[in-house]
DNA sequence: TTTTATAAATTGGCTTTACCAAAAGGACCC
DNA sequence: GGGTCCTTTTGGTAAAGCCAATTTATAAAA
């Protein structure tokens, strides 16, 4: 029996995450068989249905293939051969959002109707409510950003940004990191969202861009801190230069 | 109780598939709640764990969100985000590219390797060659823009921009308009592409952004002129304000 | 009447037990 | 060696039960 280090609302996610880590670490090579459900249940100290749920989560992601009466076999290592766009890290995703949503906010500042602004204001309040709830979701956060994208009145922009948000839940790596960030109690800060709203209200594209970039820069920071030490070092090397650039690009 | 029409090795896949169909059909709109697990178990004539497995399969795909003690809520319709908008106009598309590719160029200016620059330089020459050929394609043009996107070293950004280019051929309206623009003998101007390349060579993000925006503003203009008179008027009204904004936002 | 507590019902989370069916492994016979 | 049959292992699924979070209904209080 092993510890259940991380804790989550849903047990199967913990198990799936640990298996994912082991797959990524190469503990179970491609083609090899995972331990039997019953054994995994013992090892993780959970019931067999929970193990089944975790394995199904891996199966849906195309990581393993389950053969009746035989076992669950590794198809690929996480991150390899993913569908296009599957293999984006949380850093890449947030960097892309930083650039794209910054521009979207600027455009929205000149396009948003009073109805848009009212909707966004309501979502800021919902984000505040979500923040108070320790088990709160990020639904209002997503809705906030998509509402701004919609306010551009450009469906191509909206689709692109929505796709980035979808990747966040689709990409195993990104989902993993965001999950960790959430558990580290780093939640969307209301002030940052409010700043964006105020800039939109003022119809100030430059301010809206700056506020949105500042918000997503902060998100990028939380992602860095949510990363474990070894991964952190590598990531920091890779993103340090980028963070510098944001300063310049924002100016 | 309903039939179990399809048969599969794994029962949860049947249930997930049926739920997926119902989501696609709009039976459960975005934001609404799925029936309780116990009810679904009755309806599909399976056990509750099987229903749980099916819902987890949807959850992993980012289709629903499960809230403890409340239910499973629809996040999006399947296909949304997977294959974004058919209904995008050439103007929206180009506006999105103006914003996104401008930022990508700025990022690429600080990221591009000498190999990237060499490749891009070669593509500029190919674009020049395409311009001379009356039957030439736009392949080099596309490759030029994607090479810059790739030089950002951010796959999320690359995927988003590539998707915009794909929409150009997917969206009937956009394809039609671009076709007209081509026949009007308005082809990508080499000088504009060269300006982008020079800014990249100078590692100047602001200049790269400006050059890319200038290029795509010009494309937007050619689209306007390629439009028939009546459509033109309407489009001009709708985009005049936007063109003004670009000037401000670029500064 | 409105608001606020409180209790009951609903809903997902997870475990345990049990049995079936497919696959794999091994013993035995030819 | 090569089959054949039986046993073991492994996943597939069902059923029942209890817990915890949430929601809703209800009643009390302001």
Coordinates of C-alpha atoms (C1' of nucleotides) in Angstrom, one line a residue:
Chain A
X1 CA 0.0 0.0 0.0
X2 CA 1.2 3.4 -0.9
X3 CA 0.3 6.8 0.4
X4 CA -2.3 8.9 -1.3
X5 CA -0.1 12.0 -1.5
X6 CA -2.3 14.4 -3.3
X7 CA -5.9 14.9 -2.5
X8 CA -8.6 15.7 -4.9
X9 CA -12.4 15.9 -5.0
X10 CA -12.3 12.7 -7.0
X11 CA -10.3 9.8 -5.9
X12 CA -9.9 8.3 -9.4
X13 CA -8.1 11.4 -10.5
X14 CA -5.4 10.9 -7.8
X15 CA -4.9 7.3 -8.9
X16 CA -4.9 8.3 -12.6
X17 CA -2.4 11.0 -11.9
X18 CA -0.1 8.7 -10.1
X19 CA -0.3 6.2 -12.9
X20 CA 0.3 9.0 -15.4
X21 CA 3.4 10.0 -13.5
X22 CA 4.6 6.4 -13.6
X23 CA 3.9 6.2 -17.3
X24 CA 5.8 9.4 -17.9
X25 CA 8.7 8.1 -15.8
X26 CA 8.8 5.0 -17.9
X27 CA 8.0 2.6 -15.0
X28 CA 5.6 0.9 -17.3
X29 CA 7.2 0.9 -20.8
X30 CA 5.2 1.0 -24.0
X31 CA 3.7 -2.4 -24.6
X32 CA 4.0 -3.6 -21.1
X33 CA 1.1 -4.5 -18.9
X34 CA -0.1 -2.6 -15.9
X35 CA -0.6 -4.5 -12.6
X36 CA -4.0 -6.1 -12.2
X37 CA -6.8 -3.9 -11.1
X38 CA -7.0 -5.8 -7.8
X39 CA -3.3 -5.3 -7.2
X40 CA -3.5 -1.6 -8.0
X41 CA -6.4 -1.4 -5.6
X42 CA -4.3 -2.8 -2.9
X43 CA -1.3 -0.7 -3.7
X44 CA -3.2 2.6 -3.7
X45 CA -5.5 1.4 -0.9
X46 CA -8.7 2.1 -2.9
X47 CA -11.4 -0.1 -4.2
X48 CA -11.3 -1.8 -7.5
X49 CA -14.1 0.3 -9.1
X50 CA -12.0 3.4 -8.3
X51 CA -9.0 1.8 -10.0
X52 CA -11.2 1.0 -13.0
X53 CA -12.3 4.6 -13.2
X54 CA -8.6 5.7 -13.2
X55 CA -7.7 3.2 -15.9
X56 CA -10.7 4.4 -18.0
X57 CA -9.5 7.9 -17.7
X58 CA -6.1 6.8 -19.1
X59 CA -7.9 4.8 -21.8
X60 CA -10.0 7.7 -23.0
X61 CA -6.7 9.7 -23.4
X62 CA -5.4 6.9 -25.5
X63 CA -2.6 6.0 -23.1
X64 CA -3.5 2.4 -22.4
X65 CA -5.6 -0.3 -24.1
X66 CA -7.6 -2.7 -22.0
X67 CA -7.9 -6.3 -23.1
X68 CA -10.5 -8.4 -21.5
X69 CA -9.2 -11.1 -19.4
X70 CA -5.6 -10.0 -20.0
X71 CA -4.9 -6.6 -18.6
X72 CA -4.3 -2.9 -19.4
X73 CA -1.4 -2.4 -21.8
X74 CA 0.6 0.8 -22.4
X75 CA 0.0 2.3 -25.8
X76 CA 2.3 5.3 -25.5
X77 CA 4.0 7.5 -23.1
X78 CA 2.1 10.6 -22.1
X79 CA 3.0 13.5 -24.4
X80 CA 4.1 11.2 -27.3
X81 CA 2.1 11.1 -30.4
X82 CA -0.8 13.1 -29.1
X83 CA -3.3 14.5 -31.5
X84 CA -2.3 17.9 -32.8
X85 CA -2.6 20.3 -29.9
X86 CA -2.8 17.6 -27.4
X87 CA 0.8 17.9 -26.4
X88 CA 0.8 21.5 -25.2
X89 CA 2.2 22.3 -21.9
X90 CA 0.4 24.5 -19.4
X91 CA 3.2 27.0 -20.0
X92 CA 2.7 27.1 -23.7
X93 CA -1.0 27.4 -23.3
X94 CA -0.8 30.3 -20.9
X95 CA 1.8 32.0 -23.0
X96 CA -0.5 31.8 -26.0
X97 CA -3.4 33.0 -23.9
X98 CA -1.3 35.9 -22.7
X99 CA -0.7 37.1 -26.2
X100 CA -4.0 36.3 -27.8
X101 CA -6.3 37.2 -25.0
X102 CA -4.4 40.4 -24.5
X103 CA -5.2 41.4 -28.0
X104 CA -8.8 40.2 -27.7
X105 CA -9.2 42.4 -24.6
X106 CA -7.9 45.4 -26.5
X107 CA -10.3 44.7 -29.4
X108 CA -13.1 44.1 -27.0
X109 CA -12.5 47.4 -25.3
X110 CA -13.5 49.1 -28.5
X111 CA -16.3 46.7 -29.3
X112 CA -18.0 45.7 -26.1
X113 CA -21.6 46.7 -25.7
X114 CA -23.2 47.7 -22.4
X115 CA -24.7 44.3 -22.2
X116 CA -21.3 42.7 -22.6
X117 CA -20.0 44.8 -19.8
X118 CA -22.9 43.9 -17.6
X119 CA -22.3 40.2 -18.2
X120 CA -18.6 40.5 -17.5
X121 CA -19.3 42.4 -14.4
X122 CA -21.6 39.6 -13.1
X123 CA -18.9 37.0 -13.9
X124 CA -16.3 39.0 -11.9
X125 CA -18.7 38.7 -9.0
X126 CA -19.1 35.0 -9.6
X127 CA -15.3 34.6 -9.6
X128 CA -15.2 36.3 -6.3
X129 CA -17.7 33.8 -4.9
X130 CA -15.7 30.9 -6.4
X131 CA -12.7 32.2 -4.6
X132 CA -14.3 32.0 -1.2
X133 CA -15.4 28.5 -1.8
X134 CA -12.4 26.1 -1.2
X135 CA -14.0 23.6 -3.4
X136 CA -15.1 26.1 -6.0
X137 CA -14.6 25.5 -9.7
X138 CA -13.1 27.6 -12.4
X139 CA -16.3 27.9 -14.4
X140 CA -16.8 31.6 -13.9
X141 CA -13.2 32.2 -14.7
X142 CA -13.6 30.4 -18.1
X143 CA -16.9 32.2 -18.7
X144 CA -15.2 35.6 -18.0
X145 CA -12.5 35.1 -20.5
X146 CA -14.8 33.7 -23.1
X147 CA -17.2 36.6 -22.6
X148 CA -14.4 39.0 -23.4
X149 CA -13.5 36.9 -26.5
X150 CA -17.1 37.1 -27.6
X151 CA -17.2 40.8 -27.1
X152 CA -14.7 41.2 -29.9
X153 CA -17.6 40.2 -32.3
X154 CA -15.1 38.1 -34.1
X155 CA -16.0 34.4 -34.2
X156 CA -12.5 33.4 -35.4
X157 CA -11.0 35.0 -32.4
X158 CA -13.6 33.5 -30.1
X159 CA -13.1 30.0 -31.5
X160 CA -9.3 30.2 -31.2
X161 CA -9.5 31.3 -27.6
X162 CA -12.2 28.8 -26.7
X163 CA -10.0 26.1 -28.2
X164 CA -7.1 27.1 -26.0
X165 CA -9.4 26.7 -23.0
X166 CA -10.6 23.4 -24.2
X167 CA -7.0 22.2 -24.6
X168 CA -6.5 23.0 -20.9
X169 CA -8.9 20.3 -19.9
X170 CA -7.9 18.0 -22.8
X171 CA -4.2 18.1 -22.4
X172 CA -3.2 15.7 -19.7
X173 CA -0.1 17.7 -18.8
X174 CA -1.8 21.0 -18.7
X175 CA -4.7 19.6 -16.7
X176 CA -2.3 18.1 -14.3
X177 CA -0.4 21.3 -13.6
X178 CA -3.6 23.4 -13.3
X179 CA -4.9 20.9 -10.8
X180 CA -1.8 21.3 -8.7
X181 CA -2.0 25.0 -8.9
X182 CA -5.6 24.9 -7.7
X183 CA -4.6 22.7 -4.8
X184 CA -1.8 25.0 -3.9
X185 CA -4.7 27.4 -3.2
X186 CA -3.6 29.7 -6.0
X187 CA -6.9 30.9 -7.4
X188 CA -7.8 33.6 -9.9
X189 CA -7.4 36.9 -8.2
X190 CA -10.4 39.1 -8.3
X191 CA -8.5 42.3 -8.5
X192 CA -6.8 41.3 -11.7
X193 CA -10.2 40.5 -13.3
X194 CA -11.6 43.7 -12.0
X195 CA -8.8 45.7 -13.6
X196 CA -9.6 44.2 -16.9
X197 CA -13.3 45.1 -16.5
X198 CA -12.4 48.7 -15.6
X199 CA -10.3 49.0 -18.7
X200 CA -13.1 47.7 -20.8
X201 CA -15.5 50.1 -19.2
X202 CA -13.1 53.0 -20.0
X203 CA -13.0 51.8 -23.6
X204 CA -9.2 51.9 -23.3
X205 CA -7.7 49.2 -25.5
X206 CA -4.1 49.7 -24.3
X207 CA -5.2 49.4 -20.7
X208 CA -7.3 46.4 -21.4
X209 CA -4.4 44.7 -23.1
X210 CA -2.1 45.5 -20.2
X211 CA -4.5 44.4 -17.6
X212 CA -5.2 41.1 -19.3
X213 CA -1.5 40.5 -19.8
X214 CA -0.8 41.3 -16.2
X215 CA -3.4 38.8 -15.1
X216 CA -2.0 36.0 -17.3
X217 CA 1.5 36.8 -16.3
X218 CA 0.4 36.2 -12.7
X219 CA -1.2 32.9 -13.8
X220 CA 2.1 31.9 -15.4
X221 CA 3.8 32.7 -12.1
X222 CA 1.5 30.4 -10.1
X223 CA 2.1 27.7 -12.6
X224 CA 5.8 28.0 -12.0
X225 CA 5.4 27.8 -8.3
X226 CA 3.0 24.9 -8.6
X227 CA 5.7 22.8 -10.3
X228 CA 7.9 20.5 -8.4
X229 CA 11.5 21.4 -7.9
X230 CA 13.2 19.5 -10.6
X231 CA 10.6 20.3 -13.2
X232 CA 10.6 23.8 -11.9
X233 CA 14.2 24.4 -12.7
X234 CA 13.9 23.2 -16.3
X235 CA 10.7 25.2 -16.8
X236 CA 12.2 28.3 -15.3
X237 CA 15.2 28.1 -17.7
X238 CA 12.8 27.7 -20.6
X239 CA 10.5 30.5 -19.6
X240 CA 12.7 33.1 -18.0
X241 CA 13.6 34.6 -21.2
X242 CA 10.0 34.7 -22.3
X243 CA 8.9 36.5 -19.1
X244 CA 11.4 39.1 -19.9
X245 CA 10.1 39.6 -23.3
X246 CA 6.5 40.1 -22.0
X247 CA 7.7 43.3 -20.3
X248 CA 9.1 44.6 -23.6
X249 CA 6.2 43.5 -25.7
X250 CA 3.6 45.0 -23.4
X251 CA 5.3 48.4 -23.5
Chain B
X1 CA -35.5 1.7 -19.6
X2 CA -34.0 1.9 -23.1
X3 CA -32.4 -0.6 -25.4
X4 CA -28.8 -1.1 -25.5
X5 CA -28.6 -0.8 -29.2
X6 CA -24.8 -0.9 -29.8
X7 CA -22.7 -3.6 -28.4
X8 CA -19.1 -3.3 -27.4
X9 CA -16.6 -5.0 -25.2
X10 CA -17.0 -2.4 -22.6
X11 CA -20.4 -1.4 -21.6
X12 CA -19.4 2.0 -20.3
X13 CA -18.5 2.9 -23.9
X14 CA -22.0 2.2 -25.1
X15 CA -23.4 4.5 -22.4
X16 CA -20.9 7.2 -23.1
X17 CA -21.6 7.0 -26.8
X18 CA -25.3 7.4 -26.3
X19 CA -24.8 10.3 -23.9
X20 CA -22.4 11.8 -26.4
X21 CA -25.1 11.6 -29.1
X22 CA -27.6 13.2 -26.9
X23 CA -25.2 16.0 -26.1
X24 CA -24.5 16.5 -29.8
X25 CA -28.2 16.6 -30.4
X26 CA -28.7 19.3 -27.9
X27 CA -30.9 17.3 -25.6
X28 CA -28.8 18.5 -22.7
X29 CA -27.8 22.1 -23.5
X30 CA -24.6 23.7 -22.3
X31 CA -24.9 24.5 -18.6
X32 CA -27.7 22.1 -18.0
X33 CA -27.5 19.1 -15.7
X34 CA -27.5 15.5 -16.7
X35 CA -29.9 13.1 -15.0
X36 CA -28.8 11.6 -11.8
X37 CA -26.5 8.6 -12.0
X38 CA -29.2 6.4 -10.5
X39 CA -31.7 7.5 -13.1
X40 CA -29.3 7.0 -16.0
X41 CA -28.6 3.5 -14.6
X42 CA -32.3 2.8 -14.7
X43 CA -32.7 4.3 -18.1
X44 CA -29.9 2.4 -19.8
X45 CA -30.5 -0.6 -17.7
X46 CA -27.0 -0.8 -16.4
X47 CA -25.5 -0.5 -12.9
X48 CA -24.5 2.8 -11.4
X49 CA -20.7 2.1 -11.5
X50 CA -21.1 1.7 -15.3
X51 CA -22.8 5.0 -15.6
X52 CA -20.1 6.6 -13.4
X53 CA -17.5 5.2 -15.8
X54 CA -19.3 6.6 -18.8
X55 CA -19.6 10.0 -17.2
X56 CA -15.9 9.9 -16.3
X57 CA -15.2 9.2 -20.0
X58 CA -17.1 12.4 -20.9
X59 CA -15.4 14.3 -18.1
X60 CA -11.9 13.4 -19.3
X61 CA -12.9 14.7 -22.7
X62 CA -13.8 18.0 -21.1
X63 CA -17.5 17.7 -22.1
X64 CA -19.0 17.7 -18.6
X65 CA -18.1 18.8 -15.2
X66 CA -19.1 16.8 -12.1
X67 CA -20.0 18.7 -9.0
X68 CA -20.2 16.7 -5.8
X69 CA -23.7 16.4 -4.4
X70 CA -25.1 18.3 -7.3
X71 CA -24.7 16.5 -10.6
X72 CA -22.9 16.4 -13.9
X73 CA -23.1 19.7 -15.9
X74 CA -22.6 20.2 -19.6
X75 CA -19.5 22.3 -20.4
X76 CA -19.7 22.3 -24.2
X77 CA -21.2 20.4 -27.0
X78 CA -19.1 17.8 -28.6
X79 CA -17.6 19.1 -31.8
X80 CA -17.4 22.7 -30.5
X81 CA -13.8 23.6 -30.3
X82 CA -12.9 20.3 -31.9
X83 CA -13.8 21.6 -35.3
X84 CA -14.3 25.3 -34.9
X85 CA -16.5 27.5 -36.9
X86 CA -17.5 27.0 -40.5
X87 CA -19.2 30.2 -40.5
X88 CA -16.2 32.6 -40.3
X89 CA -15.9 35.4 -42.7
X90 CA -12.7 36.3 -44.5
X91 CA -12.7 39.6 -42.6
X92 CA -13.0 38.0 -39.2
X93 CA -10.3 35.5 -40.2
X94 CA -7.9 38.2 -41.3
X95 CA -8.6 40.4 -38.3
X96 CA -7.8 37.4 -36.1
X97 CA -4.6 36.8 -38.0
X98 CA -3.7 40.5 -37.8
X99 CA -3.9 40.3 -34.0
X100 CA -2.5 36.8 -33.4
X101 CA 0.2 36.7 -36.1
X102 CA 1.3 40.2 -35.0
X103 CA 2.0 38.9 -31.5
X104 CA 3.5 35.7 -32.9
X105 CA 5.9 37.7 -35.0
X106 CA 6.9 39.8 -31.9
X107 CA 7.6 36.6 -30.0
X108 CA 9.4 35.0 -32.9
X109 CA 11.7 38.0 -33.1
X110 CA 13.1 37.1 -29.7
X111 CA 13.0 33.4 -30.3
X112 CA 14.0 32.6 -33.9
X113 CA 17.2 30.8 -34.6
X114 CA 19.4 31.4 -37.5
X115 CA 18.0 28.3 -39.1
X116 CA 14.5 29.8 -38.7
X117 CA 15.6 33.0 -40.4
X118 CA 17.3 31.2 -43.2
X119 CA 14.1 29.2 -43.9
X120 CA 12.0 32.3 -43.8
X121 CA 14.3 34.1 -46.1
X122 CA 14.0 31.2 -48.6
X123 CA 10.2 31.4 -48.4
X124 CA 10.2 35.1 -49.1
X125 CA 12.1 34.3 -52.3
X126 CA 9.5 31.7 -53.1
X127 CA 6.7 34.2 -52.6
X128 CA 8.4 36.5 -55.1
X129 CA 8.5 33.6 -57.6
X130 CA 4.9 32.9 -57.0
X131 CA 4.1 36.5 -57.7
X132 CA 5.6 36.3 -61.1
X133 CA 3.6 33.2 -62.1
X134 CA 0.0 34.2 -63.0
X135 CA -1.1 30.6 -62.1
X136 CA 1.0 30.5 -58.9
X137 CA -0.4 29.3 -55.7
X138 CA -0.2 30.7 -52.2
X139 CA 1.7 27.8 -50.8
X140 CA 4.8 29.8 -50.0
X141 CA 2.7 32.5 -48.4
X142 CA 1.2 30.0 -46.0
X143 CA 4.6 28.4 -45.3
X144 CA 6.0 31.8 -44.6
X145 CA 3.4 32.6 -41.9
X146 CA 3.5 29.1 -40.4
X147 CA 7.3 29.2 -40.2
X148 CA 7.1 32.4 -38.2
X149 CA 4.5 30.8 -35.9
X150 CA 6.8 27.8 -35.5
X151 CA 9.7 30.0 -34.6
X152 CA 7.8 31.1 -31.5
X153 CA 8.6 27.6 -30.1
X154 CA 5.1 27.5 -28.8
X155 CA 3.0 24.7 -30.2
X156 CA -0.2 26.2 -28.8
X157 CA 0.4 29.4 -30.8
X158 CA 1.4 27.4 -33.9
X159 CA -1.7 25.2 -33.7
X160 CA -4.0 28.2 -33.3
X161 CA -2.5 30.0 -36.3
X162 CA -2.4 26.9 -38.4
X163 CA -6.1 26.5 -37.6
X164 CA -6.8 29.9 -38.8
X165 CA -5.2 29.1 -42.1
X166 CA -7.1 25.9 -42.4
X167 CA -10.3 27.8 -41.8
X168 CA -9.5 29.9 -44.8
X169 CA -10.0 26.9 -47.0
X170 CA -12.7 25.3 -44.9
X171 CA -15.0 28.3 -44.7
X172 CA -16.9 28.7 -48.0
X173 CA -17.3 32.4 -47.6
X174 CA -13.6 33.0 -46.9
X175 CA -12.4 30.8 -49.7
X176 CA -14.7 32.6 -52.1
X177 CA -13.4 36.0 -51.2
X178 CA -9.8 35.0 -51.3
X179 CA -10.3 33.5 -54.7
X180 CA -11.7 36.8 -55.9
X181 CA -8.8 38.7 -54.4
X182 CA -6.4 36.4 -56.3
X183 CA -8.2 36.9 -59.6
X184 CA -8.1 40.6 -59.0
X185 CA -4.4 40.1 -59.3
X186 CA -3.8 41.3 -55.8
X187 CA -1.1 39.1 -54.6
X188 CA 1.0 39.1 -51.5
X189 CA 3.5 41.8 -51.7
X190 CA 7.1 40.8 -51.4
X191 CA 8.1 44.1 -49.7
X192 CA 5.7 43.5 -46.8
X193 CA 7.1 40.0 -46.2
X194 CA 10.6 41.3 -46.5
X195 CA 9.9 43.9 -43.9
X196 CA 8.8 41.2 -41.4
X197 CA 11.9 39.2 -42.2
X198 CA 14.1 42.2 -41.6
X199 CA 12.5 42.9 -38.2
X200 CA 13.0 39.3 -37.2
X201 CA 16.7 39.5 -38.2
X202 CA 17.0 42.7 -36.1
X203 CA 15.5 40.8 -33.2
X204 CA 13.1 43.7 -32.8
X205 CA 9.7 42.4 -31.5
X206 CA 8.0 45.8 -31.8
X207 CA 9.1 46.2 -35.4
X208 CA 8.1 42.6 -36.2
X209 CA 4.7 43.1 -34.8
X210 CA 4.3 46.3 -36.7
X211 CA 5.5 44.8 -40.0
X212 CA 3.2 41.8 -39.7
X213 CA 0.2 44.0 -38.8
X214 CA 1.0 46.3 -41.7
X215 CA 1.1 43.3 -44.0
X216 CA -2.2 41.9 -42.8
X217 CA -3.9 45.3 -42.8
X218 CA -3.0 45.4 -46.5
X219 CA -4.5 42.0 -47.0
X220 CA -7.7 43.3 -45.3
X221 CA -7.7 46.2 -47.8
X222 CA -7.4 43.9 -50.8
X223 CA -10.3 41.8 -49.4
X224 CA -12.4 45.0 -49.2
X225 CA -11.6 45.9 -52.8
X226 CA -12.3 42.4 -54.0
X227 CA -15.8 42.6 -52.7
X228 CA -18.7 43.6 -54.9
X229 CA -20.2 47.0 -54.5
X230 CA -23.1 46.3 -52.3
X231 CA -21.3 43.8 -50.1
X232 CA -18.4 46.3 -50.1
X233 CA -20.4 49.1 -48.6
X234 CA -21.7 46.9 -45.8
X235 CA -18.3 45.5 -45.1
X236 CA -16.7 48.9 -45.1
X237 CA -19.1 50.2 -42.6
X238 CA -18.5 47.2 -40.4
X239 CA -14.7 47.3 -40.6
X240 CA -13.9 50.9 -40.9
X241 CA -14.0 51.4 -37.2
X242 CA -11.8 48.3 -36.8
X243 CA -9.2 49.6 -39.2
X244 CA -9.0 52.8 -37.2
X245 CA -8.5 50.8 -34.0
X246 CA -5.6 48.8 -35.5
X247 CA -3.6 52.0 -35.8
X248 CA -4.1 52.8 -32.2
X249 CA -3.5 49.2 -31.0
X250 CA -0.3 48.9 -33.0
X251 CA 1.2 52.0 -31.4
Chain C
dT1 C1' -43.9 39.4 4.5
dT2 C1' -39.2 38.6 4.5
dT3 C1' -35.4 36.4 6.3
dT4 C1' -33.1 32.9 8.6
dA5 C1' -32.5 28.3 10.7
dT6 C1' -33.3 23.6 10.4
dA7 C1' -34.4 19.2 8.6
dA8 C1' -35.3 16.2 4.9
dA9 C1' -34.4 14.6 0.3
dT10 C1' -31.3 14.3 -3.5
dT11 C1' -26.9 13.4 -5.5
dG12 C1' -22.3 12.0 -6.2
dG13 C1' -18.2 9.3 -3.8
dC14 C1' -16.5 5.1 -2.5
dT15 C1' -16.4 0.4 -0.6
dT16 C1' -17.5 -4.3 -0.3
dT17 C1' -19.1 -8.6 -2.0
dA18 C1' -20.2 -11.5 -5.5
dC19 C1' -20.4 -13.8 -9.9
dC20 C1' -19.6 -14.1 -14.9
dA21 C1' -16.7 -14.4 -19.1
dA22 C1' -12.5 -14.2 -21.5
dA23 C1' -7.7 -15.2 -21.6
dA24 C1' -3.5 -17.3 -20.1
dG25 C1' -0.9 -20.9 -18.1
dG26 C1' 0.0 -25.5 -17.0
dA27 C1' -0.8 -30.4 -16.5
dC28 C1' -1.8 -34.3 -18.8
dC29 C1' -2.5 -37.4 -22.6
dC30 C1' -1.6 -38.6 -27.3
Chain D
dG1 C1' 6.3 -32.3 -30.1
dG2 C1' 1.5 -31.2 -30.1
dG3 C1' -3.1 -31.0 -28.6
dT4 C1' -6.8 -31.0 -25.1
dC5 C1' -8.7 -29.9 -20.8
dC6 C1' -8.8 -27.8 -16.4
dT7 C1' -7.3 -24.3 -13.3
dT8 C1' -5.9 -19.7 -12.4
dT9 C1' -5.8 -15.0 -13.4
dT10 C1' -7.9 -10.9 -15.2
dG11 C1' -11.2 -7.8 -16.6
dG12 C1' -16.7 -6.9 -16.8
dT13 C1' -20.6 -5.9 -14.3
dA14 C1' -24.2 -6.0 -10.8
dA15 C1' -26.0 -5.1 -6.2
dA16 C1' -26.3 -3.1 -1.8
dG17 C1' -24.9 0.0 1.5
dC18 C1' -23.1 4.0 3.8
dC19 C1' -20.9 8.6 3.7
dA20 C1' -20.6 13.5 2.5
dA21 C1' -21.8 17.5 -0.1
dT22 C1' -25.6 19.9 -1.9
dT23 C1' -30.0 21.3 -2.7
dT24 C1' -34.7 22.0 -1.5
dA25 C1' -38.4 22.1 1.4
dT26 C1' -40.1 23.5 5.8
dA27 C1' -40.7 26.0 9.8
dA28 C1' -39.4 29.4 12.9
dA29 C1' -38.2 34.0 13.8
dA30 C1' -37.7 38.9 12.7

